[in-house]
Coordinates of C-alpha atoms in Angstrom, one line a residue:
L1 CA -21.8 -3.0 20.7
S2 CA -25.1 -3.8 21.0
D3 CA -27.6 -2.4 24.5
V4 CA -26.9 -6.0 25.6
G5 CA -23.6 -5.6 25.3
L6 CA -22.9 -2.0 26.6
R7 CA -24.6 -4.3 29.8
Q8 CA -21.7 -6.6 29.6
V9 CA -19.3 -4.8 29.6
A10 CA -20.3 -2.7 32.5
A11 CA -20.6 -5.5 34.5
A12 CA -17.4 -7.2 33.9
A13 CA -16.2 -3.5 33.7
A14 CA -18.2 -3.7 37.8
A15 CA -16.6 -6.9 38.5
L16 CA -13.2 -5.8 38.0
A17 CA -12.9 -3.2 39.4
Q18 CA -14.6 -5.4 42.4
R19 CA -11.2 -7.6 42.6
V20 CA -9.1 -4.5 41.5
A21 CA -8.0 -1.2 42.7
V22 CA -7.9 0.1 39.9
G23 CA -5.3 2.8 41.0
Q24 CA -3.1 -0.4 40.1
I25 CA -3.2 -0.9 37.1
D26 CA -0.7 -0.1 34.5
A27 CA -1.7 -0.6 31.5
I28 CA -5.2 -1.4 29.8
V29 CA -4.2 -3.5 26.3
S30 CA -7.3 -4.6 24.0
S31 CA -7.4 -5.6 20.5
D32 CA -7.5 -3.1 17.7
L33 CA -10.9 -4.2 16.5
S34 CA -14.7 -1.9 18.2
R35 CA -16.2 -4.9 20.6
A36 CA -12.6 -5.4 22.3
R37 CA -12.0 -1.5 22.1
Q38 CA -15.0 -0.7 23.4
T39 CA -14.4 -2.7 26.0
A40 CA -11.1 -0.9 27.2
D41 CA -12.6 2.4 26.7
A42 CA -15.3 0.9 29.5
I43 CA -12.2 -0.5 31.1
A44 CA -10.4 2.2 31.2
A45 CA -13.5 5.5 32.1
L46 CA -12.9 3.7 35.5
C47 CA -8.7 4.4 36.1
P48 CA -8.3 7.6 33.2
A49 CA -5.0 8.1 34.5
V50 CA -4.1 4.0 33.4
H51 CA -2.0 3.5 29.9
R52 CA -4.0 3.0 27.3
R53 CA -2.4 0.7 24.5
E54 CA -4.8 -0.8 20.7
D55 CA -2.9 -4.4 20.1
A56 CA -3.5 -5.6 16.3
G57 CA -1.8 -8.6 17.5
L58 CA -4.6 -9.5 20.2
R59 CA -7.9 -9.4 16.8
E60 CA -9.8 -12.3 17.0
I61 CA -8.6 -15.5 13.8
D62 CA -7.9 -14.5 10.3
C63 CA -10.7 -16.5 8.7
G64 CA -9.0 -15.4 5.5
S65 CA -11.6 -15.7 2.2
L66 CA -15.0 -16.3 4.8
Q67 CA -14.1 -12.6 6.4
G68 CA -17.0 -11.5 6.8
A69 CA -19.2 -14.3 4.9
S70 CA -22.1 -15.4 6.4
L71 CA -22.0 -18.0 8.9
G72 CA -25.6 -19.1 7.3
D73 CA -24.1 -20.0 4.2
A74 CA -23.3 -23.8 3.7
E75 CA -20.1 -23.4 1.5
T76 CA -18.7 -21.1 4.7
T77 CA -20.7 -23.5 6.9
A78 CA -18.3 -26.7 5.4
V79 CA -14.7 -24.7 5.4
T80 CA -15.4 -23.5 8.7
S81 CA -16.1 -26.7 10.3
T82 CA -13.3 -28.7 7.9
V83 CA -11.1 -26.5 9.6
N84 CA -12.4 -26.4 13.4
K85 CA -12.1 -29.9 13.0
A86 CA -8.7 -30.2 11.8
W87 CA -7.5 -28.3 15.1
H88 CA -9.6 -30.7 17.3
S89 CA -8.2 -33.5 16.0
G90 CA -4.2 -31.3 16.8
D91 CA -3.5 -30.0 13.5
L92 CA -2.7 -26.8 14.7
G93 CA -0.6 -25.8 11.6
R94 CA -3.7 -26.1 9.2
A95 CA -4.9 -22.3 8.0
F96 CA -8.7 -21.3 7.1
P97 CA -8.0 -20.9 2.7
G98 CA -7.5 -17.8 1.0
G99 CA -4.6 -16.4 3.1
G100 CA -6.4 -17.6 6.5
E101 CA -4.4 -18.4 10.1
S102 CA -3.7 -20.9 11.9
V103 CA -4.0 -22.1 15.0
A104 CA 0.3 -21.9 15.6
D105 CA -0.1 -18.5 13.7
V106 CA -2.3 -17.3 16.4
I107 CA -0.7 -18.7 19.4
A108 CA 2.5 -16.8 17.5
R109 CA 0.5 -13.2 17.3
A110 CA -1.0 -13.1 20.6
S111 CA 2.5 -14.0 22.3
R112 CA 4.0 -11.6 20.9
A113 CA 0.9 -8.9 21.9
L114 CA 0.5 -10.4 25.4
R115 CA 4.9 -10.1 26.2
S116 CA 4.8 -6.8 24.2
A117 CA 1.5 -6.2 26.9
A118 CA 3.1 -7.6 29.9
E119 CA 6.5 -4.4 29.2
L120 CA 3.8 -2.5 30.7
G121 CA 3.9 -2.7 34.2
S122 CA 2.8 -5.1 36.3
L123 CA -0.5 -5.1 36.3
V124 CA -2.2 -5.2 32.7
V125 CA -5.5 -6.0 31.8
V126 CA -5.6 -7.3 28.2
V127 CA -9.2 -7.8 26.2
A128 CA -9.1 -9.5 23.5
H129 CA -11.5 -11.9 21.4
G130 CA -12.6 -15.6 22.9
G131 CA -10.1 -17.9 19.8
V132 CA -7.1 -16.2 20.7
I133 CA -8.5 -16.0 24.0
K134 CA -8.8 -20.0 23.6
W135 CA -5.3 -20.7 21.8
S136 CA -3.3 -18.9 24.8
V137 CA -4.7 -20.7 27.2
L138 CA -3.8 -24.0 25.4
A139 CA -0.6 -22.6 24.4
V140 CA 0.0 -22.3 28.0
E141 CA -1.3 -25.8 29.3
L142 CA 0.1 -28.1 26.0
F143 CA 3.3 -26.0 25.5
G144 CA 5.1 -25.2 29.3
G145 CA 3.6 -21.5 29.0
T146 CA 5.7 -19.6 25.4
L147 CA 3.6 -16.6 27.5
P148 CA 5.3 -14.2 30.0
A149 CA 4.7 -15.5 33.8
K150 CA 3.2 -12.2 35.0
V151 CA -0.1 -12.3 32.1
E152 CA -2.6 -14.4 33.7
V153 CA -5.3 -15.7 30.4
T154 CA -8.7 -16.0 32.1
A155 CA -11.4 -17.1 29.9
A156 CA -14.3 -18.0 30.5
D157 CA -16.7 -21.8 31.3
M158 CA -17.2 -22.2 27.9
V159 CA -13.4 -21.5 26.8
R160 CA -11.8 -23.3 29.5
E161 CA -13.6 -26.3 28.6
D162 CA -12.9 -25.8 24.9
V163 CA -9.4 -26.1 26.2
Q164 CA -9.8 -29.4 28.6
Q165 CA -11.6 -30.5 25.8
L166 CA -8.5 -30.4 23.4
L167 CA -5.8 -31.0 25.9
R168 CA -7.4 -34.3 25.7
R169 CA -6.4 -35.0 22.2
P170 CA -2.8 -35.4 21.4
V171 CA -1.4 -32.7 19.2
R172 CA 1.1 -33.4 15.8

């Protein structure tokens, strides 16, 4: 994480501590990717006795052959735009080329990870990536809640707005 990211993590951990008695947290589960892991570790520092686990099921969307490609590259931009347009048009089965994931894949993977996290206690903090959060919220809103009842998915306003826009479109 950059210095800005570290400050954001510290602020998020402090905000969580103000909202929840950290002693009530049973577990903290994060993606195994570095940004989420560092964020979860900062939260875990407030409650060192908590069970801490990483789950690859909470990773960001796998972009297949575009993974790691420069976002400024014209081909990457074109392919990403095509896939995103398909998803926002309701084609949730459209996958990134080269073995990448579709929204349906992400929802299934994240649902399994969140169900597993929910088994760790009555209050579990989950640290994931924007795409996983966005599509998990969509799954709950559109498909009647494929996520367990005791997992509360909280997303940033930007993600909420994306989901609200998607909810106004038909799903194929």
